[in-house]
Amino acid sequence: MAEKWAGLIFHGIGVPKRDLEPGEAVYWIPVAFFEDILDAVQALPMPFHVHLSFDDGNQSDHDIALPGLLARGLKADFFVLTGRLGQPDSLDASRIRALQAAGMGIGSHGVDHRNWTTLDPDALHHELKASRNALETICGRPIQMAGVPFGAYSARVLRSLAATGYACAYTSDGGFMQPDAFLRPRSSVRRDMKLNDVIDILKGRIGFKGRLRRSLGMARKRFF
């Protein structure tokens, strides 16, 4: 049987210090909730595989998430919006290098937080290539992971990711992922969730209807 991992996506942690995009506030979670989730992950029986990741490149990735991860011996991947580099409450080059130096993975989330399925070929190429180039300059090594904004992808987007040189794409489809697959689904953590909701995700407690909706949704996006 193929190995499967549970995947969680975090966005902002604590109190944001910038104006949020419409609909973004629900993805900013309290520090105590974040720490409770890390404790729950750390307490899982071994071997139990969980992929932790952070989208958008908020400064809380460095200031709050990194110390919490290191204190528990956990690793994560950070998907950065390069159009926000150095802006208020966002990561800058030095903080990205600090994440990398601590053993964390760095990937692209695009340039300007756009829905990649709506872009024409030139704009899509810019989002994928320019963000990757900027992060490779900062990190000094190839960037091969992408976190798909809004979980919005299509067959054309996946082809473009592969053609641009990405080895994998992380989505927000929910459910388990195969760690060697190109397409790797994750589940978003929201402030309206409880700790038990997150534990249910980690343990794959999803009903038949939920699994069916997920499978059909992923198939529709992958092939159209």
CSV table of C-alpha atoms in Angstrom, one decimal:
chain,number,residue,atom,x,y,z
A,1,MET,CA,0.0,0.0,0.0
A,2,ALA,CA,1.3,3.4,-0.9
A,3,GLU,CA,2.5,5.6,1.9
A,4,LYS,CA,0.1,8.4,2.8
A,5,TRP,CA,0.5,11.6,4.8
A,6,ALA,CA,-1.9,14.1,6.3
A,7,GLY,CA,-1.3,17.7,5.3
A,8,LEU,CA,-2.2,20.9,7.2
A,9,ILE,CA,-2.0,24.4,5.8
A,10,PHE,CA,-1.6,27.4,8.1
A,11,HIS,CA,-1.7,31.0,7.0
A,12,GLY,CA,-1.5,33.8,9.6
A,13,ILE,CA,-0.9,33.3,13.3
A,14,GLY,CA,-1.8,35.8,16.0
A,15,VAL,CA,-3.0,39.3,15.3
A,16,PRO,CA,-2.4,40.6,11.8
A,17,LYS,CA,-0.6,43.9,11.4
A,18,ARG,CA,-1.8,44.7,7.9
A,19,ASP,CA,-5.0,45.0,6.1
A,20,LEU,CA,-6.3,41.6,5.1
A,21,GLU,CA,-7.7,40.5,1.8
A,22,PRO,CA,-11.5,39.8,1.6
A,23,GLY,CA,-12.1,36.4,3.2
A,24,GLU,CA,-8.6,36.1,4.7
A,25,ALA,CA,-9.4,36.7,8.3
A,26,VAL,CA,-10.8,33.2,8.9
A,27,TYR,CA,-7.4,31.8,8.1
A,28,TRP,CA,-5.6,33.7,10.9
A,29,ILE,CA,-5.7,31.6,14.0
A,30,PRO,CA,-4.8,32.5,17.7
A,31,VAL,CA,-1.3,31.6,18.9
A,32,ALA,CA,-2.7,29.3,21.6
A,33,PHE,CA,-4.7,27.3,19.0
A,34,PHE,CA,-1.6,26.9,16.8
A,35,GLU,CA,0.5,25.7,19.7
A,36,ASP,CA,-2.3,23.2,20.7
A,37,ILE,CA,-2.2,21.8,17.1
A,38,LEU,CA,1.6,21.4,17.2
A,39,ASP,CA,1.3,19.6,20.5
A,40,ALA,CA,-1.3,17.3,19.0
A,41,VAL,CA,1.0,16.6,16.1
A,42,GLN,CA,3.9,15.9,18.3
A,43,ALA,CA,1.9,13.5,20.4
A,44,LEU,CA,0.8,11.4,17.5
A,45,PRO,CA,2.0,7.8,17.5
A,46,MET,CA,5.1,7.0,15.4
A,47,PRO,CA,5.3,6.4,12.6
A,48,PHE,CA,2.6,8.9,11.8
A,49,HIS,CA,3.3,11.2,8.9
A,50,VAL,CA,2.1,14.8,8.9
A,51,HIS,CA,3.1,17.5,6.4
A,52,LEU,CA,2.9,21.0,7.9
A,53,SER,CA,2.9,24.0,5.6
A,54,PHE,CA,2.4,27.7,5.6
A,55,ASP,CA,1.0,29.8,2.7
A,56,ASP,CA,1.3,33.5,1.9
A,57,GLY,CA,4.6,34.4,3.6
A,58,ASN,CA,3.3,36.2,6.6
A,59,GLN,CA,5.9,37.4,9.2
A,60,SER,CA,4.2,35.2,11.8
A,61,ASP,CA,5.8,32.3,9.9
A,62,HIS,CA,9.1,33.4,11.2
A,63,ASP,CA,8.2,35.1,14.5
A,64,ILE,CA,5.7,32.6,15.8
A,65,ALA,CA,5.6,29.4,13.8
A,66,LEU,CA,9.4,28.8,13.6
A,67,PRO,CA,10.0,28.9,17.3
A,68,GLY,CA,7.0,26.6,17.9
A,69,LEU,CA,8.2,24.1,15.4
A,70,LEU,CA,11.8,24.1,16.6
A,71,ALA,CA,10.7,23.6,20.2
A,72,ARG,CA,8.9,20.4,19.2
A,73,GLY,CA,11.4,19.1,16.7
A,74,LEU,CA,9.0,19.6,13.8
A,75,LYS,CA,9.6,20.6,10.2
A,76,ALA,CA,7.4,22.5,7.7
A,77,ASP,CA,7.4,24.0,4.2
A,78,PHE,CA,6.7,27.7,3.7
A,79,PHE,CA,5.1,28.9,0.4
A,80,VAL,CA,5.9,32.5,-0.1
A,81,LEU,CA,4.2,35.3,-2.1
A,82,THR,CA,7.2,37.1,-3.5
A,83,GLY,CA,5.2,40.2,-4.4
A,84,ARG,CA,4.9,40.8,-0.6
A,85,LEU,CA,8.5,40.4,0.2
A,86,GLY,CA,9.6,43.0,2.7
A,87,GLN,CA,6.1,44.6,3.0
A,88,PRO,CA,4.6,45.2,6.4
A,89,ASP,CA,3.9,41.9,8.3
A,90,SER,CA,5.3,39.8,5.5
A,91,LEU,CA,8.5,37.8,5.3
A,92,ASP,CA,11.7,39.5,3.9
A,93,ALA,CA,14.8,37.9,2.5
A,94,SER,CA,16.6,37.5,5.9
A,95,ARG,CA,13.6,35.8,7.5
A,96,ILE,CA,13.3,33.4,4.6
A,97,ARG,CA,17.0,32.5,4.9
A,98,ALA,CA,16.5,32.0,8.7
A,99,LEU,CA,13.6,29.5,7.9
A,100,GLN,CA,15.8,27.7,5.5
A,101,ALA,CA,18.8,27.6,7.9
A,102,ALA,CA,16.6,26.0,10.5
A,103,GLY,CA,15.8,23.1,8.1
A,104,MET,CA,12.5,24.3,6.8
A,105,GLY,CA,11.5,24.0,3.1
A,106,ILE,CA,10.8,27.0,0.9
A,107,GLY,CA,8.4,27.0,-2.0
A,108,SER,CA,6.6,29.4,-4.2
A,109,HIS,CA,3.0,30.7,-3.8
A,110,GLY,CA,3.3,32.9,-6.8
A,111,VAL,CA,3.9,36.7,-7.0
A,112,ASP,CA,0.6,38.5,-6.3
A,113,HIS,CA,-1.8,35.9,-4.8
A,114,ARG,CA,-3.8,35.4,-8.0
A,115,ASN,CA,-6.1,32.6,-9.1
A,116,TRP,CA,-3.9,30.8,-11.6
A,117,THR,CA,-6.8,29.3,-13.5
A,118,THR,CA,-8.0,32.8,-14.6
A,119,LEU,CA,-4.6,34.0,-16.0
A,120,ASP,CA,-3.6,34.0,-19.6
A,121,PRO,CA,-0.4,32.0,-20.5
A,122,ASP,CA,2.0,35.0,-20.2
A,123,ALA,CA,0.6,36.1,-16.8
A,124,LEU,CA,0.6,32.5,-15.5
A,125,HIS,CA,4.2,32.1,-16.6
A,126,HIS,CA,5.2,35.2,-14.8
A,127,GLU,CA,3.5,34.1,-11.6
A,128,LEU,CA,5.4,30.7,-11.7
A,129,LYS,CA,8.7,31.8,-13.1
A,130,ALA,CA,9.3,35.2,-11.5
A,131,SER,CA,8.4,34.0,-8.0
A,132,ARG,CA,10.7,31.0,-8.4
A,133,ASN,CA,13.6,33.1,-9.6
A,134,ALA,CA,13.2,35.5,-6.7
A,135,LEU,CA,13.2,32.7,-4.1
A,136,GLU,CA,16.2,31.0,-5.7
A,137,THR,CA,18.1,34.2,-5.5
A,138,ILE,CA,17.3,34.5,-1.8
A,139,CYS,CA,17.8,30.8,-1.0
A,140,GLY,CA,20.8,30.0,-3.2
A,141,ARG,CA,19.3,26.7,-4.4
A,142,PRO,CA,16.5,25.4,-6.7
A,143,ILE,CA,12.9,26.0,-5.7
A,144,GLN,CA,10.9,23.0,-6.8
A,145,MET,CA,7.7,23.2,-4.7
A,146,ALA,CA,4.6,25.3,-5.3
A,147,GLY,CA,1.6,26.0,-3.1
A,148,VAL,CA,-1.4,26.7,-5.2
A,149,PRO,CA,-3.3,29.9,-4.3
A,150,PHE,CA,-6.9,29.4,-3.3
A,151,GLY,CA,-6.6,25.7,-4.2
A,152,ALA,CA,-7.5,26.7,-7.7
A,153,TYR,CA,-5.8,24.6,-10.4
A,154,SER,CA,-6.6,23.0,-13.8
A,155,ALA,CA,-4.9,20.7,-16.2
A,156,ARG,CA,-3.4,23.7,-17.9
A,157,VAL,CA,-2.0,25.1,-14.6
A,158,LEU,CA,-0.5,21.7,-13.7
A,159,ARG,CA,1.1,21.4,-17.1
A,160,SER,CA,2.6,24.9,-16.7
A,161,LEU,CA,3.9,24.1,-13.2
A,162,ALA,CA,5.7,21.0,-14.6
A,163,ALA,CA,7.0,22.8,-17.6
A,164,THR,CA,8.4,25.6,-15.4
A,165,GLY,CA,10.4,23.1,-13.4
A,166,TYR,CA,8.3,22.4,-10.3
A,167,ALA,CA,8.5,18.9,-8.9
A,168,CYS,CA,5.3,19.0,-6.9
A,169,ALA,CA,2.2,21.2,-6.3
A,170,TYR,CA,0.5,21.4,-2.9
A,171,THR,CA,-3.3,22.1,-3.0
A,172,SER,CA,-6.1,22.6,-0.5
A,173,ASP,CA,-8.3,19.6,-1.6
A,174,GLY,CA,-8.2,17.9,1.8
A,175,GLY,CA,-7.6,14.3,2.6
A,176,PHE,CA,-4.3,12.4,2.5
A,177,MET,CA,-1.4,12.9,0.1
A,178,GLN,CA,1.2,10.5,-1.3
A,179,PRO,CA,4.5,12.2,-0.6
A,180,ASP,CA,6.0,11.3,-3.9
A,181,ALA,CA,3.1,12.4,-6.1
A,182,PHE,CA,3.1,15.6,-8.1
A,183,LEU,CA,-0.3,16.8,-6.8
A,184,ARG,CA,-0.4,16.8,-3.0
A,185,PRO,CA,-3.6,17.8,-1.2
A,186,ARG,CA,-3.7,19.5,2.2
A,187,SER,CA,-6.4,20.8,4.6
A,188,SER,CA,-6.6,24.4,5.6
A,189,VAL,CA,-6.7,25.3,9.3
A,190,ARG,CA,-9.3,28.0,10.1
A,191,ARG,CA,-10.1,30.0,13.2
A,192,ASP,CA,-13.7,28.6,13.3
A,193,MET,CA,-12.3,25.1,13.9
A,194,LYS,CA,-11.8,23.3,17.1
A,195,LEU,CA,-8.8,21.1,18.0
A,196,ASN,CA,-10.8,18.0,17.5
A,197,ASP,CA,-11.7,19.1,14.0
A,198,VAL,CA,-7.9,19.2,13.2
A,199,ILE,CA,-7.3,15.8,14.8
A,200,ASP,CA,-10.1,14.4,12.7
A,201,ILE,CA,-8.3,15.7,9.6
A,202,LEU,CA,-5.0,14.2,10.7
A,203,LYS,CA,-6.6,10.8,11.3
A,204,GLY,CA,-8.6,10.8,8.1
A,205,ARG,CA,-12.0,10.8,9.7
A,206,ILE,CA,-14.0,11.9,6.7
A,207,GLY,CA,-17.3,10.4,5.7
A,208,PHE,CA,-18.1,8.6,2.4
A,209,LYS,CA,-19.9,11.7,1.0
A,210,GLY,CA,-16.9,13.9,1.9
A,211,ARG,CA,-14.5,11.5,0.2
A,212,LEU,CA,-16.6,11.3,-2.9
A,213,ARG,CA,-16.9,15.1,-3.2
A,214,ARG,CA,-13.2,15.4,-2.8
A,215,SER,CA,-12.4,12.8,-5.4
A,216,LEU,CA,-14.8,14.3,-7.9
A,217,GLY,CA,-13.6,17.8,-7.3
A,218,MET,CA,-9.9,16.8,-7.8
A,219,ALA,CA,-10.7,14.9,-10.9
A,220,ARG,CA,-12.6,17.8,-12.4
A,221,LYS,CA,-9.7,20.2,-11.7
A,222,ARG,CA,-7.0,17.9,-12.9
A,223,PHE,CA,-8.5,17.0,-16.3
A,224,PHE,CA,-10.3,20.2,-17.4
